[in-house]
Short mmCIF file of C-alpha atoms in Angstrom, two decimals:
data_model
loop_
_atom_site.label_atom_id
_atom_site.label_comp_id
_atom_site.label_asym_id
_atom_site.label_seq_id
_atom_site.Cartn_x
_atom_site.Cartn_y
_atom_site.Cartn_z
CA UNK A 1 0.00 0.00 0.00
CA UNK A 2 1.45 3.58 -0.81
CA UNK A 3 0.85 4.70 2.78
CA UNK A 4 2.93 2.72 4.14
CA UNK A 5 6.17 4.12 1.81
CA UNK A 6 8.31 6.57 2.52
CA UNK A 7 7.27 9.11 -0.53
CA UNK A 8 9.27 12.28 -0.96
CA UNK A 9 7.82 14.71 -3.73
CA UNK A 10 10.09 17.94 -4.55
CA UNK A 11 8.75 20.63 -6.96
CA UNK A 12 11.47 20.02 -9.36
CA UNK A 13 10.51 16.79 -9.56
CA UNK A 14 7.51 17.62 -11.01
CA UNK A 15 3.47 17.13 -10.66
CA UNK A 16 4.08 13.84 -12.83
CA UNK A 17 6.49 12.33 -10.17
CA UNK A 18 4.29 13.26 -7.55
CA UNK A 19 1.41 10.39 -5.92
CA UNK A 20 -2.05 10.71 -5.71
CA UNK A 21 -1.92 11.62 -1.83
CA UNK A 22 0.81 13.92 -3.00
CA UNK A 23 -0.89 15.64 -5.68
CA UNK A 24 -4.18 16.02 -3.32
CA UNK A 25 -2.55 17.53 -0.47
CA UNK A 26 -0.37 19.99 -2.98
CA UNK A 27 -3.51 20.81 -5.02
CA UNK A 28 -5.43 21.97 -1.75
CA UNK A 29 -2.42 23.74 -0.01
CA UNK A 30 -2.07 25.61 -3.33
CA UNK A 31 -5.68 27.02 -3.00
CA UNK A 32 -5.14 27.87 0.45
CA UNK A 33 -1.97 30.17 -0.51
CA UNK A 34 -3.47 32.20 -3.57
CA UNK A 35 -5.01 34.31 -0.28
CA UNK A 36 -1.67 35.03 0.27
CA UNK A 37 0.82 37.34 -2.09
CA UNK A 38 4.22 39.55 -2.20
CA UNK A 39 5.72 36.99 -2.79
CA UNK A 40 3.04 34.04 -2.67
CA UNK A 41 4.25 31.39 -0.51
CA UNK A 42 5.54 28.15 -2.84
CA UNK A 43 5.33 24.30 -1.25
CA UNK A 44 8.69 23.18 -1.77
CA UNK A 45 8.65 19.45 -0.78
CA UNK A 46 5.66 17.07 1.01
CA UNK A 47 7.08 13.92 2.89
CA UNK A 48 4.80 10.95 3.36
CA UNK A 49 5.21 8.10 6.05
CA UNK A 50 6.95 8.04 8.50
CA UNK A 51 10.85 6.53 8.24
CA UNK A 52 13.39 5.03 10.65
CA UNK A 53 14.04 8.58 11.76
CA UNK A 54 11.28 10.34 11.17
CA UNK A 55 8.63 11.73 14.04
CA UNK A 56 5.53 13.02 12.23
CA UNK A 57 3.59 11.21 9.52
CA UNK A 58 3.96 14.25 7.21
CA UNK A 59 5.87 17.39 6.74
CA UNK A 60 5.12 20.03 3.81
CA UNK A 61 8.23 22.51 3.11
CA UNK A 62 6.68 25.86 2.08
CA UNK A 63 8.93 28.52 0.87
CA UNK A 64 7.39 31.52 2.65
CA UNK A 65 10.44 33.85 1.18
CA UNK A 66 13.80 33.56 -0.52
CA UNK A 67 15.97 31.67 2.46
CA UNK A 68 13.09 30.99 4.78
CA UNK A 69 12.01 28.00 4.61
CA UNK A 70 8.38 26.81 6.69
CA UNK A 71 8.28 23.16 7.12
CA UNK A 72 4.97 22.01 8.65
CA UNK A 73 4.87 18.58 10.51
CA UNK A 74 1.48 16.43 11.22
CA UNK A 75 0.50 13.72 12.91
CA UNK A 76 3.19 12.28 15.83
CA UNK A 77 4.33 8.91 15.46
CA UNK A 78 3.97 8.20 19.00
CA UNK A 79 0.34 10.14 18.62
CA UNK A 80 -1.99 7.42 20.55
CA UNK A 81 -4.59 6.58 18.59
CA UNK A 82 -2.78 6.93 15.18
CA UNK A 83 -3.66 4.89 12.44
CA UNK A 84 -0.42 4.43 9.67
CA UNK A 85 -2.55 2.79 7.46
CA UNK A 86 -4.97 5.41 6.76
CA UNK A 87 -2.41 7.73 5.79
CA UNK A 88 -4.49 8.62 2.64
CA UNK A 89 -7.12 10.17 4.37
CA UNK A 90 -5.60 12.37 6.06
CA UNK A 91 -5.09 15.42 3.25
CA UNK A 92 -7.41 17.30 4.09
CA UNK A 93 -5.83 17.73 7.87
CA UNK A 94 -2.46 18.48 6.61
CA UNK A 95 -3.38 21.16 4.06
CA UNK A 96 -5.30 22.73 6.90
CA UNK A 97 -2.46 22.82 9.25
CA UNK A 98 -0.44 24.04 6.45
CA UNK A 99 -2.78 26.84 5.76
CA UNK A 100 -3.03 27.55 9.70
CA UNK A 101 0.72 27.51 10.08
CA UNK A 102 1.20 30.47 6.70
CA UNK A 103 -1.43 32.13 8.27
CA UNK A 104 0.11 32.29 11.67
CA UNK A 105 3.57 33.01 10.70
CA UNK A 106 2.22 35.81 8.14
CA UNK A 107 1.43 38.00 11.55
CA UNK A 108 5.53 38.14 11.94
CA UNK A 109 6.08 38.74 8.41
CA UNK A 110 7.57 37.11 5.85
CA UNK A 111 10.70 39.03 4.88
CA UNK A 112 10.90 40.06 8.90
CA UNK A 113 11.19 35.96 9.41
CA UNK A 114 13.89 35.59 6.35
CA UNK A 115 15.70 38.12 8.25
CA UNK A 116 16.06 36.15 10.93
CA UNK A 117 16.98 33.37 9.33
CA UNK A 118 19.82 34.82 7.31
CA UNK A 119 21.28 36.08 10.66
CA UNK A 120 21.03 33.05 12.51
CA UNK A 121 22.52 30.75 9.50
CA UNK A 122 25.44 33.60 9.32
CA UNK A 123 25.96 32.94 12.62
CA UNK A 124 26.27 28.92 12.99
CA UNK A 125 28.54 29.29 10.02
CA UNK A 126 31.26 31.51 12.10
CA UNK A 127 30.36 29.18 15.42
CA UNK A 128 31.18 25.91 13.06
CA UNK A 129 33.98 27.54 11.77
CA UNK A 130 35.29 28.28 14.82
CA UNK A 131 34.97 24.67 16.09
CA UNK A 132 36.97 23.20 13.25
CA UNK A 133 40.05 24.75 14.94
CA UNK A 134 39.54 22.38 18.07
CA UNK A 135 38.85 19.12 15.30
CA UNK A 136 34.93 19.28 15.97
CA UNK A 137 33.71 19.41 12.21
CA UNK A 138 30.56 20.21 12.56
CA UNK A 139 28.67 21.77 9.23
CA UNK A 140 25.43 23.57 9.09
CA UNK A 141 22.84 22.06 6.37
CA UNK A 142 19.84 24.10 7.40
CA UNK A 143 17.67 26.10 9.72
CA UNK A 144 13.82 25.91 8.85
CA UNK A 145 10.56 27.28 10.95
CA UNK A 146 9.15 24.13 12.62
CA UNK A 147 5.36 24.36 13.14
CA UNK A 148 3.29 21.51 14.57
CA UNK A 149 -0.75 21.19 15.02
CA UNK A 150 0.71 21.45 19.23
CA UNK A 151 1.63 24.92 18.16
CA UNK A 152 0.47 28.13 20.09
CA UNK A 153 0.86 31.91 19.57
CA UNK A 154 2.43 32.39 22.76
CA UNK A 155 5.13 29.93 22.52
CA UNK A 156 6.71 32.10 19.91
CA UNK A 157 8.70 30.97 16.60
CA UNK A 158 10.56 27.92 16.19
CA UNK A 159 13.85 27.74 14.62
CA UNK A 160 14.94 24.15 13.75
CA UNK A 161 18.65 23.92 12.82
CA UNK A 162 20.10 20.99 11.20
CA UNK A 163 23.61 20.46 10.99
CA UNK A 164 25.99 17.52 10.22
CA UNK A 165 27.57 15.76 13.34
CA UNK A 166 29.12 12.61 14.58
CA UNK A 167 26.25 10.16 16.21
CA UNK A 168 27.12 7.48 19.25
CA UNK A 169 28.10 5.58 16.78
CA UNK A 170 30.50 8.32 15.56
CA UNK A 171 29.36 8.17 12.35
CA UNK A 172 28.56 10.93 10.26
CA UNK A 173 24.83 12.20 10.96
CA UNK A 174 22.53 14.92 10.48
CA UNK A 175 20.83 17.01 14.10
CA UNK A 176 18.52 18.98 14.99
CA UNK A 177 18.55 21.84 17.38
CA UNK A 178 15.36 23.50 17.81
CA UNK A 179 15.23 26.91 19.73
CA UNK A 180 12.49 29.45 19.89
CA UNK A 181 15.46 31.95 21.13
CA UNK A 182 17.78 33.05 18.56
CA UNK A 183 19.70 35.14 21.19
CA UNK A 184 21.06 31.71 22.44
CA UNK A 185 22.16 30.19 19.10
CA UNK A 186 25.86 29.79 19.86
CA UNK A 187 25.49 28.82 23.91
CA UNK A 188 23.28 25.88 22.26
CA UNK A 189 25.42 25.18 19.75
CA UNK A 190 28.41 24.39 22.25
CA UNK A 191 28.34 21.00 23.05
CA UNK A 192 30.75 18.93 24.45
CA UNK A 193 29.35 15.67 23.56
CA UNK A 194 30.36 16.59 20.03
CA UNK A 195 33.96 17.88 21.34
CA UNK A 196 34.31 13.99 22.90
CA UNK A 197 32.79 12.49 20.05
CA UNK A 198 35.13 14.31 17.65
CA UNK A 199 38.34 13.65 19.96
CA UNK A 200 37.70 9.72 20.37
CA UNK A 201 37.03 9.50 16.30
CA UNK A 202 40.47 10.94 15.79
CA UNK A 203 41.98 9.00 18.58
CA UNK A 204 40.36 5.85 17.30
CA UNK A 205 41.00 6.53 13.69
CA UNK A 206 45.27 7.03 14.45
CA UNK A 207 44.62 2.92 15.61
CA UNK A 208 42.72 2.09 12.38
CA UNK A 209 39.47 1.69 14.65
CA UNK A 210 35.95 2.20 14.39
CA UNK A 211 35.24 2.13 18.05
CA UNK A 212 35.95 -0.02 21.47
CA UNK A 213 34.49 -2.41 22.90
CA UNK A 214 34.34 -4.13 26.28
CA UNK A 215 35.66 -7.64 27.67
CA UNK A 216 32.39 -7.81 28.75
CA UNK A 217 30.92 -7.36 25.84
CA UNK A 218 33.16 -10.18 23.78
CA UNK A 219 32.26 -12.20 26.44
CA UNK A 220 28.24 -12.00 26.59
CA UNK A 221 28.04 -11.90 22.89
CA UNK A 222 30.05 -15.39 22.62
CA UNK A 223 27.24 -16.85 24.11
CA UNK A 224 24.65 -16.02 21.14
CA UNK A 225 26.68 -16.25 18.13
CA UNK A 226 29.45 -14.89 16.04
CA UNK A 227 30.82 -12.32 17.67
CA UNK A 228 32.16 -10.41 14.63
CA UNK A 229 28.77 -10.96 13.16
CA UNK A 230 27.42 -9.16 16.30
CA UNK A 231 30.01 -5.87 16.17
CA UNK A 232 29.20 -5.37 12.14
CA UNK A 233 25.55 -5.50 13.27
CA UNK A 234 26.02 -3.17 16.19
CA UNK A 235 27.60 -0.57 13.47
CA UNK A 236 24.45 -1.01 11.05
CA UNK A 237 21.00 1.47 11.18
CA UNK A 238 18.93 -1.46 12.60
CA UNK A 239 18.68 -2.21 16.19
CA UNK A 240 20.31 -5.11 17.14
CA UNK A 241 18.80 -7.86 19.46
CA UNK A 242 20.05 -10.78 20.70
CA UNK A 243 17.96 -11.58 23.50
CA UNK A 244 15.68 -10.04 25.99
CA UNK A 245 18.66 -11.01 28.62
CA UNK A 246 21.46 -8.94 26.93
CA UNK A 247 21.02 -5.34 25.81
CA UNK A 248 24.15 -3.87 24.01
CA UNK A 249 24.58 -0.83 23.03
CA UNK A 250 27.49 2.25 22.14
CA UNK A 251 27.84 5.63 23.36
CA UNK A 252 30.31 7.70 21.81
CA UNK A 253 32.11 5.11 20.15
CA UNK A 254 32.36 2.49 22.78
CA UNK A 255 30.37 -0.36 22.70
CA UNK A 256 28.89 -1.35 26.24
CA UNK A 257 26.34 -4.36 27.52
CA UNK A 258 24.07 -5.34 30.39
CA UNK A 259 21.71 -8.57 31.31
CA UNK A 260 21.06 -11.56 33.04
CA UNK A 261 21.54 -15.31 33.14
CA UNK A 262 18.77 -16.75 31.70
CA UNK A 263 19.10 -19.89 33.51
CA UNK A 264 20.00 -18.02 36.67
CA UNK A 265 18.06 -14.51 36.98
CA UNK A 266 20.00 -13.96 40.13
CA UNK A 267 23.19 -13.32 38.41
CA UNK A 268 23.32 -10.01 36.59
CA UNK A 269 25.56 -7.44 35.20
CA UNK A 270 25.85 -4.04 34.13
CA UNK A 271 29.19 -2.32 32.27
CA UNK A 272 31.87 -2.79 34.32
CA UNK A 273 30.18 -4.52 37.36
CA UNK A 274 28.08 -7.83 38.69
CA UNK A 275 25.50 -8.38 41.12
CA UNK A 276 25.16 -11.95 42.68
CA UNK A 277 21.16 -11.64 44.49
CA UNK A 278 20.74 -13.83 47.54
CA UNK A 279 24.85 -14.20 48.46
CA UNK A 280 26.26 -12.73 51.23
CA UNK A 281 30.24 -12.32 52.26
CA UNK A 282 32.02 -10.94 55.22
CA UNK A 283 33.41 -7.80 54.39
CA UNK A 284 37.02 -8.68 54.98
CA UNK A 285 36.59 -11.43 52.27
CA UNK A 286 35.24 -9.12 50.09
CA UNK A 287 38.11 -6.33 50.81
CA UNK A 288 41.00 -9.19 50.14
CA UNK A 289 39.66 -9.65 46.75
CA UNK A 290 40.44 -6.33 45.42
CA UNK A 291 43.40 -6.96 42.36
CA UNK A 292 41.98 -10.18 42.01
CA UNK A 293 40.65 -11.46 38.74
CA UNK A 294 36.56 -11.40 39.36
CA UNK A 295 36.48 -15.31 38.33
CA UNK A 296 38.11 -15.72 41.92
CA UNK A 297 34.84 -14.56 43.32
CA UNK A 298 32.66 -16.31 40.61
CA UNK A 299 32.82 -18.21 37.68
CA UNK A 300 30.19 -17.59 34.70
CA UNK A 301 30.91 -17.68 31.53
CA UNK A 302 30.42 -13.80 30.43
CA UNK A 303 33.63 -13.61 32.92
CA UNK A 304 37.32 -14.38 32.23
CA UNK A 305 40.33 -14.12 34.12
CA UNK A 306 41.46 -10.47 32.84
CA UNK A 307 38.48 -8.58 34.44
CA UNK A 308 40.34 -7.29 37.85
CA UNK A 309 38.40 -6.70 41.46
CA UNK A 310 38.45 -2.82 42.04
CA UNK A 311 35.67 -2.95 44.55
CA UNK A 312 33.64 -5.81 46.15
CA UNK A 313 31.14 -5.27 49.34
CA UNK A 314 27.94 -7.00 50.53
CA UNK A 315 24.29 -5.61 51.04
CA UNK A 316 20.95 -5.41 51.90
CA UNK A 317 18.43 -4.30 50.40
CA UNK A 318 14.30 -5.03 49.82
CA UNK A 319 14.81 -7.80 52.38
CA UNK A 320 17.24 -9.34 50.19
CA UNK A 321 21.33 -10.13 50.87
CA UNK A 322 23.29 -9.34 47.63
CA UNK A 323 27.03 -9.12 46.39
CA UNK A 324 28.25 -6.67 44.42
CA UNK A 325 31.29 -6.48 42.48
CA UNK A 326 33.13 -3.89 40.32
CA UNK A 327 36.14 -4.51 37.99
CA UNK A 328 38.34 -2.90 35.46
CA UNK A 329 38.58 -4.66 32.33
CA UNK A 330 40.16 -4.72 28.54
CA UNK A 331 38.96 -2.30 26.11
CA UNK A 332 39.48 -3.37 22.91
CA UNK A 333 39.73 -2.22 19.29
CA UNK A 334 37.10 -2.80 16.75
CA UNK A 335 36.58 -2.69 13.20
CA UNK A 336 32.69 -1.77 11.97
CA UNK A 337 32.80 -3.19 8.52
CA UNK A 338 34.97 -6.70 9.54
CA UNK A 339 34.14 -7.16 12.84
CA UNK A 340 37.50 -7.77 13.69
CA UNK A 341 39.10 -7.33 17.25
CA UNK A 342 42.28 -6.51 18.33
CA UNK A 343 43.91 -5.00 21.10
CA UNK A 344 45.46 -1.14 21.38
CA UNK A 345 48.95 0.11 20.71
CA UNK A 346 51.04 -0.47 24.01
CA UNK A 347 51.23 3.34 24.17
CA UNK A 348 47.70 3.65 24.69
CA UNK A 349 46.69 0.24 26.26
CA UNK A 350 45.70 1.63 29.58
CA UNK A 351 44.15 4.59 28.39
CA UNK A 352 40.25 5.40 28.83
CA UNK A 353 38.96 6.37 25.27
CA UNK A 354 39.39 9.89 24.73
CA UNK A 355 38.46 12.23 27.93
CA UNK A 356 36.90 9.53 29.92
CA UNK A 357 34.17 10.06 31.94
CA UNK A 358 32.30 13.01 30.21
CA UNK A 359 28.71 13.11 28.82
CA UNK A 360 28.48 10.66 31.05
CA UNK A 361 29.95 7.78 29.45
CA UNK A 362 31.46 6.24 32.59
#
């Protein structure tokens, strides 16, 4: 069914290239803007369906003005009560919220809002430029008006800006920053996730690396296949899932896991640490054990002997006696497309990836 594609239609594509739902929901904007003139606004693009990354069922681009660009989104994904497979009766709605949204906007003016628009994409262009000094190479595609049917007078205009960035997986992606505060462009620009991000791609890149991974994670993901099979699927657009016992997942370049024993619910862990539920130990044993390799205290097979103690202690909690256990482990090197593991130069073996500990990472 066409509803359920992805459909992009752009003007220069032509009314032939366009669909039927297309066509409709163009023909009835159009009618809607001949109210309007000086200059008449022009519908630029109309995205159907919602994609892997997309949030609203439909957006219409409407050139209100030469470099201001109006893009109109409808109908949340997460909207309860949605229906994606009545897409095609839903032009009528859109049009409307189109012709709402030109309306609306027309009470700041037109040329007032392209104003505004030229300044703030002046601006990210000197703030990116000034990044690319420090290695952050950050680009500006972009910077729309973003109007929803949620959308009320008083909450002002909404500048989205979309600019090229690295992603968790620190691979080249496209962001959005929206803002209804143009004063605050650059202080929302800065972001020191992308300064990390930026740094650990460099560092990773001087070791022929697309990321790191955990022990831990080597470990876990032995137990449910091919574990190169697993890293080239962890670098891919589709979530990966293994089992509802073992989540893994990156941040900033370093691939991380959690879970259970599915035999033994009471044993779980979590990044660089275990939990044993119903076990108890007196705290000098648990003291002696720090330096020791964590199989010393228990043996399972997401465990091996180069994990090392750095903390151990008992407690109780919820009526229950519990063990916990954290450890320092190998980090290794990883390659996205191969799969391929290896460990760092000796330089650099017992370094944290770059800047360790911010954005939260640790």
């Amino acid at each position: 069914m066409e509803s359920r594609i992805v459909n992009i239609w752009r003007r220069e594509y032509g009314r032939q290239s366009a669909s039927d739902l297309a066509l409709e929901i163009l023909d009835d904007i159009e009618r809607k803007l001949v109210a309007f003139s000086d200059p008449r606004p022009i519908v630029r693009s109309i995205r159907i369906g919602a994609g892997l990354r997309d949030l609203h069922d439909f957006e219409v681009e409407v050139e209100l003005a030469p470099g201001a660009i109006l893009a109109v989104r409808y109908q949340s994904v997460d909207e309860e009560g949605r229906d994606p497979d009545a897409l095609e009766n839903q032009a009528g709605s859109v049009a409307f919220l189109v012709g709402e949204g030109v309306k609306d906007l027309a009470a700041f003016g037109f040329g007032a809002l392209a104003d505004v628009l030229h300044d703030l994409r002046v601006r990210a262009r000197k703030a990116f430029a000034e990044y690319w000094a420090g290695g952050v190479y950050e680009t500006l595609v972009d910077i729309r008006i973003i109007y929803t049917e949620f959308w009320l007078p008083r909450d002002g205009v909404t500048f989205g800006l979309r600019f090229r960035c690295l992603d968790d997986k620190l691979r080249p992606s496209i962001e959005t920053l929206e803002t209804t505060d143009p004063d605050s462009l650059e202080a929302e620009l800065a972001s020191p996730q992308q300064d990390l991000r930026f740094a650990r791609k460099a560092e990773l890149a001087r070791q022929g690396a697309d990321g790191w991974v955990d022990q831990l994670v080597l470990n876990a993901a032995a137990q449910y296949g091919d574990v190169a099979k697993i890293l080239r699927g962890e670098q891919s657009e589709i979530p990966l899932w293994l089992s509802q016992a073992l989540t893994i997942w990156t941040t900033d370049g370093h691939v991380r896991c959690h879970g259970w024993d599915e035999s033994n619910p009471n044993f779980r862990w979590n990044r660089n640490s275990i939990e044993i539920l119903g076990r108890s130990a007196p705290d000098t044993v648990l003291t002696a054990m720090r330096g020791r390799p964590i199989t010393q205290l228990v043996e399972h097979p997401v465990l091996s002997d180069d994990m090392v103690i750095s903390h151990a202690y008992s407690r109780f909690e919820y009526d229950t006696h519990s063990i916990r256990a954290e450890f320092e482990q190998p980090r290794r090197l990883f390659c996205g497309a191969s799969g391929r593991v290896w460990d760092p130069d000796p330089a650099t073996r017992n370094r944290s990836p770059a800047s360790s500990g911010a954005c939260g990472d640790e």
